[in-house]
Amino acid sequence: MNDGCARISKHAAEAIANSLKLDHAPSIYQGRIAGAKGVWMTDTLGETISGPNGEFWIEITDSQLKFEASGKDEYHPDPERVTFEVHSFARSLVQANLNFQLMPILADRGVPFKVFSNLLEADLNAKVAELEAAMESGLAIRKWNQEVNIVPTADRAVNGVEMRGGLPDALPERINWFVEHGFEPKDCCRLKDLLYKAIADYCLRLENRMNIGVAKSTYAYMVADPLAILEEHEVHIAFSTPFDREHMLFDIDLLVARLPAALPSDVQKVRAVFKLELNNFRDVIVFPSKGDRSLAEKLSGGDYDGDRAWICWEPLIVEPFENAPIVMDSPPLSAYGIEIDQTKVSDLIHSEDYTSRFLHHAFDFTLQPNLLGICTSYFESFCYSQNSISHPSAVKIAYLLGHLVDRAKAGIIFDENKWYDFLRSEGLPKKLPKPAYKDKERAIEPKKTHLIDRLVFETAKGVRQNVLHKFSKRFKDVGTYDSDLVSLYKIELEESKWDKGIAKALQDLKAELRNLKDFYSKHCSRANEVDGDDLSPMKGGWRRKNVIPFQALAEQIRDQFLAIRPSEEASALSPIVARWAREAFPDEIKLMARSLASTNPTQISLPALADKTNSSENPPSQARSNHWTLLKASTAFSLFHNTNFIWYACGVELGIMKAQAKGSRHVVNDIWECLKVDRKAVARKVGAKEGGAGVGAGGASGGEGGGVGIGGDGIGETDWEGEEDDEYGDWGWVEAVEF
């Protein structure tokens, strides 16, 4: 009844807490020591043992021992073996989510569709509410984009920002670029369009994940009642910090589950009670140690060595739920054709080539195919086709999944042939079509009677369409003109009234820009621009044509834009124009071009050389900041501000001018690549501007800043596919404490 957990003295727990620099000893530690692994509960009775330092003790149960201790350890223990290695410990609990695995079970046990629909709609609306608030602030947009469209800092630092013409290539980086240079969606149509696409993508991701935030739910470590005062079907749970304004749950029904879950009985309704003797156990859920079978084991075969329970006390979900009868015994392993590799180290150690045989055996087992993902997908498709998780074959597959989760630990051998033999014995086909909610593009017609299909194709889709409609309506009047970007052109246009050289330079510049725009329009299609594909509109539909792929087109447009320079005639008419020409192409770049041309008669691009010269030392936004190049960009914007051509041709320069108009400072590339927006600072700054609490970030109840938070998948939330017990997995040890 206490498989995997034991006690640790209060003094020992406090010593570990001090080593970890914690304010207090947590209720439990998950760790390992002296061949044992599991969870240790801080003793609340203050027990001591005889002998020196009797207040320091750690209890080890048989269920925690993974290998026997050496006899020498009793008198001369190896310091490494008696060091308590901490993997994790009880922390303040946070809101959890309701995912694809749990919803079919809840629906099977009586929770109506309307409950899921209302919760999903409220959750999706809450998650996009922050973005709606962020639309008034570029800083808030930058924070939102950092959280929902993660750009790996390490990749950026190594590879830099990949450009598409004059703009970053990736959508998240492109949004960052616009707001970092001072553009706002209420003034910049291009940024508005990018945000529209980002919102659509974000909503689709939420739909695909289908993790519904439930305020009255969390994940917590499961422990067995050390005092045996809880009755069967009773649990105790208390919080170290207020959770949903509660310090504890008592005298209410709640649901508990352990992921992964597949059987109808993998979610259980229990009664939360308060026991004063257990009050020191905070941020964990205490299960009863009475009965014929532990509550943890009823939850998809769990135990107390570090498993976490999903806990929900939302009345709309809990009240209609009815427990399913628990099947005590699963089908025997032989029913699936499963074999167990029972080889022990002692079977190999006496061989002369022990090391080779040991490694060969280990690799041979490890490299066998893991069918957990394949069987999981089949299980989902089968339950979808039957619109039930209680079908006898579905129950058998669910038990199989439970075995495969422990494949590595249990030494299970199960390959495709055994899987197909099992399907044949059940009269099932080898393959089944994917559920509509997992294959939206090919789905002909979703099932109107299936819970998740209705949530995805009705509720979530409706929320997404409403959000995008509100966004479009809010920014329908956003224009393309920006006075900050045409001011330089206007200044020089005024100067041209008295300077024939400037007038000639501007005249030639406009002609070349129009030619460049015509070239862009000729080779660009809407599909090219949005997707970067090599599709072009032809009669009879979209066909592949020998056109320039958009990435290459954008780079070519950028190079040709940079290649535009004042003519010799204009330079001869005005010393100012002559200076522009010198600044655009310095003498050292001309000398480099002549040197290369002497060995390679191929035409040399001066702008390309200039970019190569600057790119290793300067970020893209600073590579071409001379007056002539900025004037070209300003002139191009004045002519074609209602097209996207300008951004690919001269986005870098437009960004520089916008940042200068807004007020900015320079940051070297190495530092900029490692910068990250501070969420608390954004919340304070935005809140100060708006006179309110600001835009919150992250947690269950709004996170920092008091606004609407965007939470993750919830601690402890895992999927069947790829799920392995972490008993022998990669433990990221927090700290080691020697006793």
PDB file of C-alpha atoms in Angstrom, residues 394-607:
ATOM      1  CA  ALA A 394     -10.251  -1.194 -26.697  1.00  0.00           C
ATOM      2  CA  VAL A 395      -9.856  -2.317 -23.077  1.00  0.00           C
ATOM      3  CA  LYS A 396      -7.383  -5.038 -24.118  1.00  0.00           C
ATOM      4  CA  ILE A 397      -5.309  -2.547 -26.141  1.00  0.00           C
ATOM      5  CA  ALA A 398      -5.365  -0.135 -23.199  1.00  0.00           C
ATOM      6  CA  TYR A 399      -3.871  -2.823 -20.948  1.00  0.00           C
ATOM      7  CA  LEU A 400      -1.245  -3.498 -23.630  1.00  0.00           C
ATOM      8  CA  LEU A 401      -0.287   0.179 -23.596  1.00  0.00           C
ATOM      9  CA  GLY A 402       0.133  -0.043 -19.837  1.00  0.00           C
ATOM     10  CA  HIS A 403       2.649  -2.848 -20.327  1.00  0.00           C
ATOM     11  CA  LEU A 404       4.532  -1.055 -23.112  1.00  0.00           C
ATOM     12  CA  VAL A 405       5.009   2.059 -20.955  1.00  0.00           C
ATOM     13  CA  ASP A 406       7.165  -0.124 -18.665  1.00  0.00           C
ATOM     14  CA  ARG A 407       8.900  -1.866 -21.567  1.00  0.00           C
ATOM     15  CA  ALA A 408      12.476  -0.885 -20.710  1.00  0.00           C
ATOM     16  CA  LYS A 409      12.084  -1.467 -16.977  1.00  0.00           C
ATOM     17  CA  ALA A 410      10.265  -4.802 -17.308  1.00  0.00           C
ATOM     18  CA  GLY A 411      12.375  -6.206 -20.156  1.00  0.00           C
ATOM     19  CA  ILE A 412       9.353  -6.581 -22.449  1.00  0.00           C
ATOM     20  CA  ILE A 413       9.922  -7.972 -25.935  1.00  0.00           C
ATOM     21  CA  PHE A 414       7.101  -7.068 -28.321  1.00  0.00           C
ATOM     22  CA  ASP A 415       7.592  -6.546 -32.052  1.00  0.00           C
ATOM     23  CA  GLU A 416       5.400  -5.859 -35.083  1.00  0.00           C
ATOM     24  CA  ASN A 417       4.745  -9.530 -35.763  1.00  0.00           C
ATOM     25  CA  LYS A 418       3.379 -10.012 -32.257  1.00  0.00           C
ATOM     26  CA  TRP A 419       1.283  -6.853 -32.648  1.00  0.00           C
ATOM     27  CA  TYR A 420      -0.229  -8.049 -35.914  1.00  0.00           C
ATOM     28  CA  ASP A 421      -0.877 -11.482 -34.415  1.00  0.00           C
ATOM     29  CA  PHE A 422      -2.802  -9.831 -31.590  1.00  0.00           C
ATOM     30  CA  LEU A 423      -4.866  -7.766 -34.026  1.00  0.00           C
ATOM     31  CA  ARG A 424      -5.618 -10.891 -36.033  1.00  0.00           C
ATOM     32  CA  SER A 425      -6.779 -12.712 -32.907  1.00  0.00           C
ATOM     33  CA  GLU A 426      -9.177  -9.832 -32.190  1.00  0.00           C
ATOM     34  CA  GLY A 427     -10.419  -9.719 -35.766  1.00  0.00           C
ATOM     35  CA  LEU A 428      -9.098  -6.186 -36.239  1.00  0.00           C
ATOM     36  CA  PRO A 429      -7.498  -4.667 -39.375  1.00  0.00           C
ATOM     37  CA  LYS A 430      -3.803  -3.778 -39.453  1.00  0.00           C
ATOM     38  CA  LYS A 431      -4.480  -0.100 -40.100  1.00  0.00           C
ATOM     39  CA  LEU A 432      -7.277   2.317 -39.337  1.00  0.00           C
ATOM     40  CA  PRO A 433      -7.862   5.847 -40.673  1.00  0.00           C
ATOM     41  CA  LYS A 434      -6.839   8.693 -38.403  1.00  0.00           C
ATOM     42  CA  PRO A 435      -9.537  10.509 -36.435  1.00  0.00           C
ATOM     43  CA  ALA A 436     -10.801  13.628 -38.156  1.00  0.00           C
ATOM     44  CA  TYR A 437      -9.469  15.847 -35.348  1.00  0.00           C
ATOM     45  CA  LYS A 438      -5.944  14.511 -36.032  1.00  0.00           C
ATOM     46  CA  ASP A 439      -6.131  14.784 -39.816  1.00  0.00           C
ATOM     47  CA  LYS A 440      -8.036  17.983 -40.480  1.00  0.00           C
ATOM     48  CA  GLU A 441      -6.883  18.449 -44.058  1.00  0.00           C
ATOM     49  CA  ARG A 442      -8.081  15.020 -45.200  1.00  0.00           C
ATOM     50  CA  ALA A 443     -11.110  14.778 -42.951  1.00  0.00           C
ATOM     51  CA  ILE A 444     -14.176  14.547 -45.206  1.00  0.00           C
ATOM     52  CA  GLU A 445     -16.782  15.001 -42.505  1.00  0.00           C
ATOM     53  CA  PRO A 446     -16.170  15.100 -38.739  1.00  0.00           C
ATOM     54  CA  LYS A 447     -18.311  12.909 -36.519  1.00  0.00           C
ATOM     55  CA  LYS A 448     -21.104  14.965 -35.023  1.00  0.00           C
ATOM     56  CA  THR A 449     -21.416  12.436 -32.201  1.00  0.00           C
ATOM     57  CA  HIS A 450     -17.728  12.398 -31.252  1.00  0.00           C
ATOM     58  CA  LEU A 451     -16.696  14.611 -28.345  1.00  0.00           C
ATOM     59  CA  ILE A 452     -13.296  15.807 -29.593  1.00  0.00           C
ATOM     60  CA  ASP A 453     -14.473  16.281 -33.203  1.00  0.00           C
ATOM     61  CA  ARG A 454     -17.218  18.570 -31.951  1.00  0.00           C
ATOM     62  CA  LEU A 455     -14.811  20.489 -29.732  1.00  0.00           C
ATOM     63  CA  VAL A 456     -12.274  20.952 -32.548  1.00  0.00           C
ATOM     64  CA  PHE A 457     -14.553  21.582 -35.508  1.00  0.00           C
ATOM     65  CA  GLU A 458     -17.361  23.436 -33.737  1.00  0.00           C
ATOM     66  CA  THR A 459     -16.281  25.098 -30.500  1.00  0.00           C
ATOM     67  CA  ALA A 460     -12.583  25.824 -31.159  1.00  0.00           C
ATOM     68  CA  LYS A 461     -13.116  26.765 -34.794  1.00  0.00           C
ATOM     69  CA  GLY A 462     -15.881  29.156 -33.800  1.00  0.00           C
ATOM     70  CA  VAL A 463     -13.644  30.838 -31.215  1.00  0.00           C
ATOM     71  CA  ARG A 464     -10.800  31.158 -33.729  1.00  0.00           C
ATOM     72  CA  GLN A 465     -13.038  32.711 -36.369  1.00  0.00           C
ATOM     73  CA  ASN A 466     -14.486  35.125 -33.825  1.00  0.00           C
ATOM     74  CA  VAL A 467     -11.030  36.176 -32.617  1.00  0.00           C
ATOM     75  CA  LEU A 468      -9.781  36.804 -36.152  1.00  0.00           C
ATOM     76  CA  HIS A 469     -12.957  38.690 -37.035  1.00  0.00           C
ATOM     77  CA  LYS A 470     -12.552  40.953 -34.000  1.00  0.00           C
ATOM     78  CA  PHE A 471      -8.907  41.553 -34.881  1.00  0.00           C
ATOM     79  CA  SER A 472      -9.738  42.444 -38.489  1.00  0.00           C
ATOM     80  CA  LYS A 473     -12.548  44.738 -37.408  1.00  0.00           C
ATOM     81  CA  ARG A 474     -10.353  46.464 -34.858  1.00  0.00           C
ATOM     82  CA  PHE A 475      -7.601  47.245 -37.379  1.00  0.00           C
ATOM     83  CA  LYS A 476      -9.644  47.577 -40.561  1.00  0.00           C
ATOM     84  CA  ASP A 477      -8.668  51.227 -41.022  1.00  0.00           C
ATOM     85  CA  VAL A 478      -4.907  50.752 -40.623  1.00  0.00           C
ATOM     86  CA  GLY A 479      -3.125  52.359 -43.556  1.00  0.00           C
ATOM     87  CA  THR A 480       0.202  51.762 -45.241  1.00  0.00           C
ATOM     88  CA  TYR A 481       1.568  55.326 -45.197  1.00  0.00           C
ATOM     89  CA  ASP A 482       4.122  56.317 -42.548  1.00  0.00           C
ATOM     90  CA  SER A 483       5.357  59.903 -42.347  1.00  0.00           C
ATOM     91  CA  ASP A 484       8.508  58.824 -40.466  1.00  0.00           C
ATOM     92  CA  LEU A 485       9.615  56.810 -43.494  1.00  0.00           C
ATOM     93  CA  VAL A 486       9.071  59.478 -46.154  1.00  0.00           C
ATOM     94  CA  SER A 487      10.525  62.428 -44.268  1.00  0.00           C
ATOM     95  CA  LEU A 488      14.045  61.954 -45.671  1.00  0.00           C
ATOM     96  CA  TYR A 489      12.724  61.796 -49.240  1.00  0.00           C
ATOM     97  CA  LYS A 490      10.693  64.974 -48.680  1.00  0.00           C
ATOM     98  CA  ILE A 491      13.739  66.793 -47.330  1.00  0.00           C
ATOM     99  CA  GLU A 492      15.845  65.933 -50.381  1.00  0.00           C
ATOM    100  CA  LEU A 493      12.929  66.623 -52.710  1.00  0.00           C
ATOM    101  CA  GLU A 494      12.783  70.132 -51.301  1.00  0.00           C
ATOM    102  CA  GLU A 495      16.555  70.485 -51.716  1.00  0.00           C
ATOM    103  CA  SER A 496      16.281  69.381 -55.335  1.00  0.00           C
ATOM    104  CA  LYS A 497      14.487  72.635 -56.186  1.00  0.00           C
ATOM    105  CA  TRP A 498      17.837  74.400 -55.813  1.00  0.00           C
ATOM    106  CA  ASP A 499      20.256  71.584 -56.653  1.00  0.00           C
ATOM    107  CA  LYS A 500      20.169  70.110 -60.180  1.00  0.00           C
ATOM    108  CA  GLY A 501      22.373  67.195 -59.171  1.00  0.00           C
ATOM    109  CA  ILE A 502      19.960  66.105 -56.431  1.00  0.00           C
ATOM    110  CA  ALA A 503      17.030  66.560 -58.814  1.00  0.00           C
ATOM    111  CA  LYS A 504      18.781  64.367 -61.423  1.00  0.00           C
ATOM    112  CA  ALA A 505      19.666  61.729 -58.797  1.00  0.00           C
ATOM    113  CA  LEU A 506      16.063  61.547 -57.565  1.00  0.00           C
ATOM    114  CA  GLN A 507      14.722  61.355 -61.113  1.00  0.00           C
ATOM    115  CA  ASP A 508      17.049  58.476 -61.985  1.00  0.00           C
ATOM    116  CA  LEU A 509      16.348  56.770 -58.661  1.00  0.00           C
ATOM    117  CA  LYS A 510      12.582  56.783 -59.198  1.00  0.00           C
ATOM    118  CA  ALA A 511      12.988  55.299 -62.666  1.00  0.00           C
ATOM    119  CA  GLU A 512      15.200  52.481 -61.404  1.00  0.00           C
ATOM    120  CA  LEU A 513      12.880  51.772 -58.484  1.00  0.00           C
ATOM    121  CA  ARG A 514       9.893  51.524 -60.836  1.00  0.00           C
ATOM    122  CA  ASN A 515      11.810  49.081 -63.029  1.00  0.00           C
ATOM    123  CA  LEU A 516      12.706  47.029 -59.963  1.00  0.00           C
ATOM    124  CA  LYS A 517       9.094  47.052 -58.782  1.00  0.00           C
ATOM    125  CA  ASP A 518       7.924  45.880 -62.221  1.00  0.00           C
ATOM    126  CA  PHE A 519      10.460  43.034 -62.114  1.00  0.00           C
ATOM    127  CA  TYR A 520       9.178  42.017 -58.695  1.00  0.00           C
ATOM    128  CA  SER A 521       5.535  42.108 -59.764  1.00  0.00           C
ATOM    129  CA  LYS A 522       6.249  40.098 -62.892  1.00  0.00           C
ATOM    130  CA  HIS A 523       7.845  37.205 -61.007  1.00  0.00           C
ATOM    131  CA  CYS A 524       5.835  37.314 -57.802  1.00  0.00           C
ATOM    132  CA  SER A 525       2.551  35.600 -57.049  1.00  0.00           C
ATOM    133  CA  ARG A 526       0.501  35.728 -53.902  1.00  0.00           C
ATOM    134  CA  ALA A 527       1.286  32.085 -53.195  1.00  0.00           C
ATOM    135  CA  ASN A 528       5.002  32.798 -53.626  1.00  0.00           C
ATOM    136  CA  GLU A 529       4.904  35.702 -51.218  1.00  0.00           C
ATOM    137  CA  VAL A 530       2.991  33.944 -48.446  1.00  0.00           C
ATOM    138  CA  ASP A 531       4.441  30.460 -48.634  1.00  0.00           C
ATOM    139  CA  GLY A 532       7.782  30.918 -50.362  1.00  0.00           C
ATOM    140  CA  ASP A 533       6.782  28.263 -52.890  1.00  0.00           C
ATOM    141  CA  ASP A 534       7.441  28.182 -56.612  1.00  0.00           C
ATOM    142  CA  LEU A 535       3.803  28.244 -57.636  1.00  0.00           C
ATOM    143  CA  SER A 536       2.399  30.712 -60.114  1.00  0.00           C
ATOM    144  CA  PRO A 537      -1.188  31.329 -61.274  1.00  0.00           C
ATOM    145  CA  MET A 538      -1.828  29.873 -64.711  1.00  0.00           C
ATOM    146  CA  LYS A 539      -4.934  29.103 -66.719  1.00  0.00           C
ATOM    147  CA  GLY A 540      -6.694  26.033 -65.415  1.00  0.00           C
ATOM    148  CA  GLY A 541      -5.438  26.472 -61.840  1.00  0.00           C
ATOM    149  CA  TRP A 542      -2.145  26.613 -59.985  1.00  0.00           C
ATOM    150  CA  ARG A 543       0.736  24.978 -61.791  1.00  0.00           C
ATOM    151  CA  ARG A 544       4.462  24.773 -61.324  1.00  0.00           C
ATOM    152  CA  LYS A 545       6.207  27.101 -63.731  1.00  0.00           C
ATOM    153  CA  ASN A 546       9.787  28.060 -64.384  1.00  0.00           C
ATOM    154  CA  VAL A 547       9.564  31.077 -62.125  1.00  0.00           C
ATOM    155  CA  ILE A 548      11.972  32.344 -59.505  1.00  0.00           C
ATOM    156  CA  PRO A 549      11.342  30.805 -56.062  1.00  0.00           C
ATOM    157  CA  PHE A 550      10.320  33.561 -53.725  1.00  0.00           C
ATOM    158  CA  GLN A 551      13.361  33.253 -51.472  1.00  0.00           C
ATOM    159  CA  ALA A 552      15.643  33.766 -54.483  1.00  0.00           C
ATOM    160  CA  LEU A 553      13.417  36.562 -55.791  1.00  0.00           C
ATOM    161  CA  ALA A 554      13.561  38.416 -52.469  1.00  0.00           C
ATOM    162  CA  GLU A 555      17.346  38.137 -52.358  1.00  0.00           C
ATOM    163  CA  GLN A 556      17.636  39.282 -55.974  1.00  0.00           C
ATOM    164  CA  ILE A 557      15.378  42.268 -55.323  1.00  0.00           C
ATOM    165  CA  ARG A 558      17.471  43.152 -52.291  1.00  0.00           C
ATOM    166  CA  ASP A 559      20.753  42.939 -54.229  1.00  0.00           C
ATOM    167  CA  GLN A 560      19.416  45.020 -57.110  1.00  0.00           C
ATOM    168  CA  PHE A 561      18.105  47.632 -54.691  1.00  0.00           C
ATOM    169  CA  LEU A 562      21.496  47.930 -53.030  1.00  0.00           C
ATOM    170  CA  ALA A 563      23.157  48.164 -56.435  1.00  0.00           C
ATOM    171  CA  ILE A 564      21.342  51.390 -57.331  1.00  0.00           C
ATOM    172  CA  ARG A 565      23.780  54.323 -57.135  1.00  0.00           C
ATOM    173  CA  PRO A 566      23.880  57.913 -58.308  1.00  0.00           C
ATOM    174  CA  SER A 567      24.831  58.336 -61.946  1.00  0.00           C
ATOM    175  CA  GLU A 568      28.094  60.020 -62.918  1.00  0.00           C
ATOM    176  CA  GLU A 569      26.065  62.818 -64.517  1.00  0.00           C
ATOM    177  CA  ALA A 570      24.256  63.544 -61.237  1.00  0.00           C
ATOM    178  CA  SER A 571      27.511  63.320 -59.283  1.00  0.00           C
ATOM    179  CA  ALA A 572      29.139  65.830 -61.647  1.00  0.00           C
ATOM    180  CA  LEU A 573      26.278  68.277 -61.109  1.00  0.00           C
ATOM    181  CA  SER A 574      26.419  68.251 -57.293  1.00  0.00           C
ATOM    182  CA  PRO A 575      29.176  67.631 -54.725  1.00  0.00           C
ATOM    183  CA  ILE A 576      26.463  66.379 -52.342  1.00  0.00           C
ATOM    184  CA  VAL A 577      25.455  63.627 -54.769  1.00  0.00           C
ATOM    185  CA  ALA A 578      29.130  62.814 -55.359  1.00  0.00           C
ATOM    186  CA  ARG A 579      29.529  62.308 -51.604  1.00  0.00           C
ATOM    187  CA  TRP A 580      26.475  59.986 -51.593  1.00  0.00           C
ATOM    188  CA  ALA A 581      28.146  57.878 -54.275  1.00  0.00           C
ATOM    189  CA  ARG A 582      31.404  57.674 -52.313  1.00  0.00           C
ATOM    190  CA  GLU A 583      29.579  56.706 -49.106  1.00  0.00           C
ATOM    191  CA  ALA A 584      27.572  54.033 -50.879  1.00  0.00           C
ATOM    192  CA  PHE A 585      30.648  52.245 -52.249  1.00  0.00           C
ATOM    193  CA  PRO A 586      33.863  53.014 -50.341  1.00  0.00           C
ATOM    194  CA  ASP A 587      37.216  52.880 -52.133  1.00  0.00           C
ATOM    195  CA  GLU A 588      38.317  49.648 -50.393  1.00  0.00           C
ATOM    196  CA  ILE A 589      35.272  47.801 -51.753  1.00  0.00           C
ATOM    197  CA  LYS A 590      35.977  49.120 -55.266  1.00  0.00           C
ATOM    198  CA  LEU A 591      39.589  47.940 -54.981  1.00  0.00           C
ATOM    199  CA  MET A 592      38.353  44.504 -53.834  1.00  0.00           C
ATOM    200  CA  ALA A 593      36.029  44.322 -56.826  1.00  0.00           C
ATOM    201  CA  ARG A 594      38.815  45.233 -59.263  1.00  0.00           C
ATOM    202  CA  SER A 595      41.100  42.619 -57.684  1.00  0.00           C
ATOM    203  CA  LEU A 596      38.471  39.899 -58.002  1.00  0.00           C
ATOM    204  CA  ALA A 597      37.593  40.968 -61.529  1.00  0.00           C
ATOM    205  CA  SER A 598      41.214  40.575 -62.604  1.00  0.00           C
ATOM    206  CA  THR A 599      41.124  36.886 -61.674  1.00  0.00           C
ATOM    207  CA  ASN A 600      37.475  36.216 -62.484  1.00  0.00           C
ATOM    208  CA  PRO A 601      35.904  38.137 -65.356  1.00  0.00           C
ATOM    209  CA  THR A 602      32.426  37.304 -64.040  1.00  0.00           C
ATOM    210  CA  GLN A 603      30.452  40.404 -63.159  1.00  0.00           C
ATOM    211  CA  ILE A 604      31.096  41.472 -59.575  1.00  0.00           C
ATOM    212  CA  SER A 605      28.296  42.920 -57.417  1.00  0.00           C
ATOM    213  CA  LEU A 606      29.556  45.844 -55.353  1.00  0.00           C
ATOM    214  CA  PRO A 607      26.550  45.729 -52.973  1.00  0.00           C
TER     215      PRO A 607
END
